[in-house]
CSV table of N, CA and C in Angstrom, one decimal:
chain,number,residue,atom,x,y,z
A,1,MET,N,13.0,5.5,-16.4
A,1,MET,CA,11.8,6.7,-16.3
A,1,MET,C,12.6,8.1,-16.4
A,2,ASN,N,11.6,9.2,-16.8
A,2,ASN,CA,12.2,10.3,-16.7
A,2,ASN,C,12.3,11.0,-15.8
A,3,ALA,N,12.9,12.0,-15.4
A,3,ALA,CA,12.9,13.1,-14.2
A,3,ALA,C,11.7,13.5,-14.0
A,4,SER,N,10.9,13.5,-14.8
A,4,SER,CA,9.5,14.2,-14.5
A,4,SER,C,8.3,13.3,-14.1
A,5,VAL,N,8.6,11.9,-14.6
A,5,VAL,CA,7.8,11.4,-14.1
A,5,VAL,C,8.2,10.5,-12.6
A,6,ASN,N,9.9,10.6,-12.5
A,6,ASN,CA,10.0,10.5,-11.0
A,6,ASN,C,9.3,11.1,-10.4
A,7,ASP,N,9.5,12.3,-10.6
A,7,ASP,CA,9.2,13.5,-9.4
A,7,ASP,C,7.5,13.6,-9.4
A,8,SER,N,6.8,13.1,-10.4
A,8,SER,CA,5.5,12.9,-10.1
A,8,SER,C,5.2,12.2,-9.1
A,9,ALA,N,5.7,10.7,-9.6
A,9,ALA,CA,5.9,9.3,-8.7
A,9,ALA,C,5.9,9.7,-7.1
A,10,ASP,N,7.3,10.3,-7.0
A,10,ASP,CA,7.8,11.0,-5.5
A,10,ASP,C,6.5,11.8,-5.3
A,11,ALA,N,6.2,12.9,-5.7
A,11,ALA,CA,5.1,13.9,-5.1
A,11,ALA,C,4.2,12.8,-4.6
A,12,ALA,N,3.5,11.8,-5.5
A,12,ALA,CA,2.2,11.3,-5.3
A,12,ALA,C,2.7,10.4,-4.2
A,13,VAL,N,3.7,9.8,-3.9
A,13,VAL,CA,4.0,8.9,-2.8
A,13,VAL,C,3.7,10.0,-1.4
A,14,ALA,N,4.6,11.1,-1.8
A,14,ALA,CA,4.8,12.0,-0.2
A,14,ALA,C,3.1,12.3,0.0
A,15,ALA,N,2.4,12.6,-0.8
A,15,ALA,CA,1.0,13.5,-0.6
A,15,ALA,C,0.3,11.9,-0.1
A,16,ALA,N,0.4,11.2,-0.6
A,16,ALA,CA,-0.3,9.8,-0.1
A,16,ALA,C,0.0,9.3,1.5
A,17,ALA,N,1.3,9.6,1.4
A,17,ALA,CA,1.7,9.6,2.9
A,17,ALA,C,1.3,10.3,4.0
A,18,ALA,N,1.2,11.9,3.4
A,18,ALA,CA,0.7,13.0,4.6
A,18,ALA,C,0.1,12.7,5.4
A,19,SER,N,-0.9,12.5,5.0
A,19,SER,CA,-2.1,12.1,6.3
A,19,SER,C,-1.7,11.0,7.4
A,20,THR,N,-0.5,10.3,7.0
A,20,THR,CA,-0.3,9.3,8.2
A,20,THR,C,0.7,10.0,9.3
A,21,VAL,N,1.5,10.7,8.6
A,21,VAL,CA,2.4,11.3,9.9
A,21,VAL,C,3.1,12.5,9.1
A,22,ALA,N,3.1,13.5,10.2
A,22,ALA,CA,3.7,14.8,9.4
A,22,ALA,C,4.8,15.0,9.7
A,23,ASP,N,5.6,14.3,9.9
A,23,ASP,CA,7.0,14.4,10.0
A,23,ASP,C,7.9,14.8,8.6
A,24,GLY,N,9.2,14.9,8.4
A,24,GLY,CA,10.2,15.4,7.9
A,24,GLY,C,10.0,14.2,6.7
A,25,PRO,N,10.5,14.4,5.7
A,25,PRO,CA,10.7,13.0,5.0
A,25,PRO,C,12.0,12.4,5.0
A,26,VAL,N,11.6,10.9,4.6
A,26,VAL,CA,12.9,10.0,4.8
A,26,VAL,C,13.2,9.3,3.1
A,27,ARG,N,14.4,9.1,3.5
A,27,ARG,CA,14.8,8.9,1.6
A,27,ARG,C,14.9,7.3,1.6
A,28,VAL,N,14.3,6.5,0.7
A,28,VAL,CA,14.1,5.0,0.6
A,28,VAL,C,14.9,4.7,-1.3
A,29,LEU,N,15.1,3.6,-0.9
A,29,LEU,CA,15.5,2.9,-2.5
A,29,LEU,C,14.3,2.3,-3.0
A,30,VAL,N,14.0,2.6,-4.1
A,30,VAL,CA,13.0,1.6,-4.4
A,30,VAL,C,13.4,1.4,-6.1
A,31,ASN,N,13.6,-0.2,-6.1
A,31,ASN,CA,13.9,-0.6,-7.3
A,31,ASN,C,15.5,0.0,-7.6
A,32,GLY,N,16.2,0.4,-6.7
A,32,GLY,CA,17.7,1.0,-7.0
A,32,GLY,C,17.1,2.7,-7.0
A,33,GLU,N,15.9,3.1,-7.0
A,33,GLU,CA,16.1,4.6,-7.0
A,33,GLU,C,15.8,5.2,-5.8
A,34,ALA,N,16.5,6.1,-5.6
A,34,ALA,CA,16.3,7.4,-4.5
A,34,ALA,C,14.8,7.9,-4.5
A,35,ARG,N,14.3,7.7,-3.3
A,35,ARG,CA,12.9,8.8,-3.5
A,35,ARG,C,12.7,9.5,-2.2
A,36,ASP,N,12.4,10.2,-2.3
A,36,ASP,CA,11.9,10.6,-0.4
A,36,ASP,C,10.3,10.6,0.1
A,37,VAL,N,10.3,10.0,0.8
A,37,VAL,CA,8.6,10.0,1.2
A,37,VAL,C,8.9,10.4,2.3
A,38,ALA,N,7.1,10.8,2.9
A,38,ALA,CA,6.9,11.5,4.5
A,38,ALA,C,7.2,10.2,5.2
A,39,ALA,N,7.6,10.9,6.6
A,39,ALA,CA,8.2,9.7,7.4
A,39,ALA,C,6.7,8.9,7.8
A,40,GLY,N,7.0,7.8,7.8
A,40,GLY,CA,5.4,6.9,8.3
A,40,GLY,C,4.7,6.2,7.3
A,41,THR,N,5.4,6.8,6.2
A,41,THR,CA,5.0,5.9,4.8
A,41,THR,C,4.5,4.7,5.0
A,42,THR,N,3.5,4.4,4.6
A,42,THR,CA,3.8,2.4,4.8
A,42,THR,C,4.1,1.7,3.5
A,43,LEU,N,4.2,0.4,3.3
A,43,LEU,CA,4.7,-0.2,2.1
A,43,LEU,C,3.5,0.1,0.9
A,44,ASP,N,2.0,-0.4,1.4
A,44,ASP,CA,1.0,-0.2,0.6
A,44,ASP,C,0.9,0.8,-0.1
A,45,VAL,N,1.4,2.2,0.6
A,45,VAL,CA,1.2,3.2,-0.2
A,45,VAL,C,2.0,3.3,-1.5
A,46,VAL,N,3.2,3.2,-1.2
A,46,VAL,CA,4.6,2.9,-2.2
A,46,VAL,C,3.9,2.0,-3.3
A,47,VAL,N,3.9,0.6,-2.8
A,47,VAL,CA,3.4,0.1,-4.0
A,47,VAL,C,2.0,0.3,-4.8
A,48,THR,N,1.2,0.4,-4.1
A,48,THR,CA,0.2,1.2,-4.9
A,48,THR,C,0.0,2.6,-5.8
A,49,THR,N,0.9,3.4,-5.4
A,49,THR,CA,1.3,4.5,-5.9
A,49,THR,C,2.3,4.3,-7.2
A,50,LEU,N,3.2,3.1,-6.8
A,50,LEU,CA,4.1,3.1,-8.4
A,50,LEU,C,3.5,1.8,-9.1
A,51,SER,N,2.5,1.1,-9.1
A,51,SER,CA,2.6,0.2,-9.6
A,51,SER,C,0.7,0.3,-9.9
A,52,ALA,N,0.8,-0.3,-11.5
A,52,ALA,CA,-0.5,0.2,-12.4
A,52,ALA,C,-1.4,-1.3,-11.9
A,53,ALA,N,-0.6,-2.4,-11.4
A,53,ALA,CA,-2.1,-3.6,-11.3
A,53,ALA,C,-1.2,-4.1,-9.7
A,54,PRO,N,-1.5,-3.6,-8.6
A,54,PRO,CA,-0.9,-3.9,-7.8
A,54,PRO,C,-0.6,-5.8,-7.2
A,55,SER,N,-2.2,-5.9,-7.3
A,55,SER,CA,-2.4,-7.3,-7.0
A,55,SER,C,-1.5,-7.9,-7.5
A,56,GLY,N,-0.8,-8.0,-8.7
A,56,GLY,CA,0.6,-8.7,-9.5
A,56,GLY,C,1.4,-8.5,-9.4
A,57,VAL,N,2.0,-8.0,-7.8
A,57,VAL,CA,3.3,-7.7,-7.7
A,57,VAL,C,3.5,-8.4,-6.1
A,58,ALA,N,5.1,-8.5,-6.2
A,58,ALA,CA,5.5,-9.3,-4.8
A,58,ALA,C,6.3,-7.9,-4.0
A,59,ALA,N,6.5,-7.8,-3.2
A,59,ALA,CA,7.2,-6.4,-2.4
A,59,ALA,C,8.2,-7.3,-1.3
A,60,ALA,N,9.3,-6.8,-1.7
A,60,ALA,CA,10.5,-6.7,-0.3
A,60,ALA,C,11.3,-5.9,0.2
A,61,VAL,N,11.4,-5.5,1.2
A,61,VAL,CA,12.2,-4.2,2.1
A,61,VAL,C,13.5,-5.0,2.6
A,62,ASN,N,14.3,-4.6,2.4
A,62,ASN,CA,15.8,-4.7,2.9
A,62,ASN,C,16.1,-6.2,2.9
A,63,GLU,N,15.7,-6.8,1.5
A,63,GLU,CA,15.7,-8.0,1.2
A,63,GLU,C,14.9,-9.0,1.7
A,64,ALA,N,13.9,-8.5,2.6
A,64,ALA,CA,13.2,-9.9,3.3
A,64,ALA,C,11.5,-9.7,2.5
A,65,VAL,N,11.2,-10.7,1.8
A,65,VAL,CA,9.4,-10.5,1.3
A,65,VAL,C,8.9,-10.1,2.0
A,66,VAL,N,8.1,-9.1,1.9
A,66,VAL,CA,6.6,-8.9,3.1
A,66,VAL,C,5.5,-9.2,2.5
A,67,PRO,N,4.8,-10.1,3.2
A,67,PRO,CA,3.9,-10.9,2.9
A,67,PRO,C,2.6,-9.5,2.6
A,68,ARG,N,1.3,-9.5,1.9
A,68,ARG,CA,0.9,-8.6,1.1
A,68,ARG,C,-0.2,-8.2,2.5
A,69,GLY,N,-0.5,-9.0,3.0
A,69,GLY,CA,-1.4,-8.5,4.4
A,69,GLY,C,-0.8,-7.8,5.5
A,70,GLU,N,0.6,-7.8,5.3
A,70,GLU,CA,1.1,-7.1,6.3
A,70,GLU,C,1.9,-5.3,5.6
A,71,TRP,N,1.9,-5.2,4.3
A,71,TRP,CA,2.2,-4.1,3.6
A,71,TRP,C,1.7,-2.6,4.6
A,72,ALA,N,0.3,-2.6,5.1
A,72,ALA,CA,-0.3,-1.5,5.0
A,72,ALA,C,0.6,-1.4,6.6
A,73,ALA,N,1.0,-2.3,7.2
A,73,ALA,CA,1.4,-2.2,9.0
A,73,ALA,C,3.3,-2.2,9.0
A,74,THR,N,4.0,-2.2,7.7
A,74,THR,CA,4.9,-2.0,7.4
A,74,THR,C,5.4,-0.4,7.0
A,75,ARG,N,6.1,0.2,7.9
A,75,ARG,CA,6.4,1.3,8.1
A,75,ARG,C,7.9,1.6,7.5
A,76,LEU,N,8.2,2.5,6.4
A,76,LEU,CA,9.3,2.5,5.9
A,76,LEU,C,10.1,3.6,6.7
A,77,GLY,N,11.5,3.3,6.6
A,77,GLY,CA,12.4,3.9,7.5
A,77,GLY,C,13.6,4.9,6.5
A,78,ASP,N,14.6,5.4,6.8
A,78,ASP,CA,15.3,6.2,6.2
A,78,ASP,C,16.7,5.5,5.9
A,79,GLY,N,16.7,5.0,4.4
A,79,GLY,CA,17.8,4.1,3.9
A,79,GLY,C,17.2,2.5,3.9
A,80,ASP,N,15.8,2.4,4.3
A,80,ASP,CA,15.4,1.0,3.5
A,80,ASP,C,15.3,0.9,2.2
A,81,ARG,N,15.4,-0.1,2.0
A,81,ARG,CA,15.3,-0.8,0.4
A,81,ARG,C,14.2,-1.7,-0.2
A,82,VAL,N,13.6,-0.8,-0.7
A,82,VAL,CA,12.1,-1.7,-1.6
A,82,VAL,C,12.6,-1.9,-2.7
A,83,GLU,N,12.1,-3.6,-2.8
A,83,GLU,CA,11.9,-3.9,-4.2
A,83,GLU,C,10.2,-4.1,-4.5
A,84,ILE,N,10.1,-3.5,-5.6
A,84,ILE,CA,8.7,-4.2,-6.4
A,84,ILE,C,8.9,-4.7,-7.1
A,85,LEU,N,8.4,-6.3,-7.5
A,85,LEU,CA,8.4,-7.2,-8.3
A,85,LEU,C,7.3,-7.6,-8.7
A,86,THR,N,7.3,-7.5,-10.4
A,86,THR,CA,6.2,-7.9,-11.3
A,86,THR,C,6.3,-9.2,-11.4
A,87,ALA,N,4.9,-9.8,-11.8
A,87,ALA,CA,4.7,-11.1,-12.1
A,87,ALA,C,4.8,-11.3,-13.8
A,88,VAL,N,5.7,-12.2,-14.1
A,88,VAL,CA,5.7,-12.0,-15.5
A,88,VAL,C,5.4,-13.8,-15.9
A,89,GLN,N,4.5,-13.6,-17.0
A,89,GLN,CA,4.7,-15.2,-17.4
A,89,GLN,C,4.9,-15.1,-19.0
A,90,GLY,N,4.7,-16.3,-19.1
A,90,GLY,CA,5.8,-16.3,-20.5
A,90,GLY,C,6.6,-17.8,-20.9
A,91,GLY,N,7.0,-17.9,-22.4
A,91,GLY,CA,7.8,-19.2,-22.3
A,91,GLY,C,9.1,-19.0,-22.9
């Protein structure tokens, strides 16, 4: 991704989470890229903001897979490592 796309995605994640908790930003790694998100941002906000088709992805935080039903309750903290994995089919 180029810088403007990353900046736009970061801004979208931060804006989407702003209504949740109005504390300062925390730094997380999403697929190896540092991003600042609002404190209290949940995994579902990050996944839906950064994925074109969230229904076709899996997500892990700090190397532990998080079931889809727990995404909305999984708050991200400073230093968390998030991996968003897309299912791929083919042969």
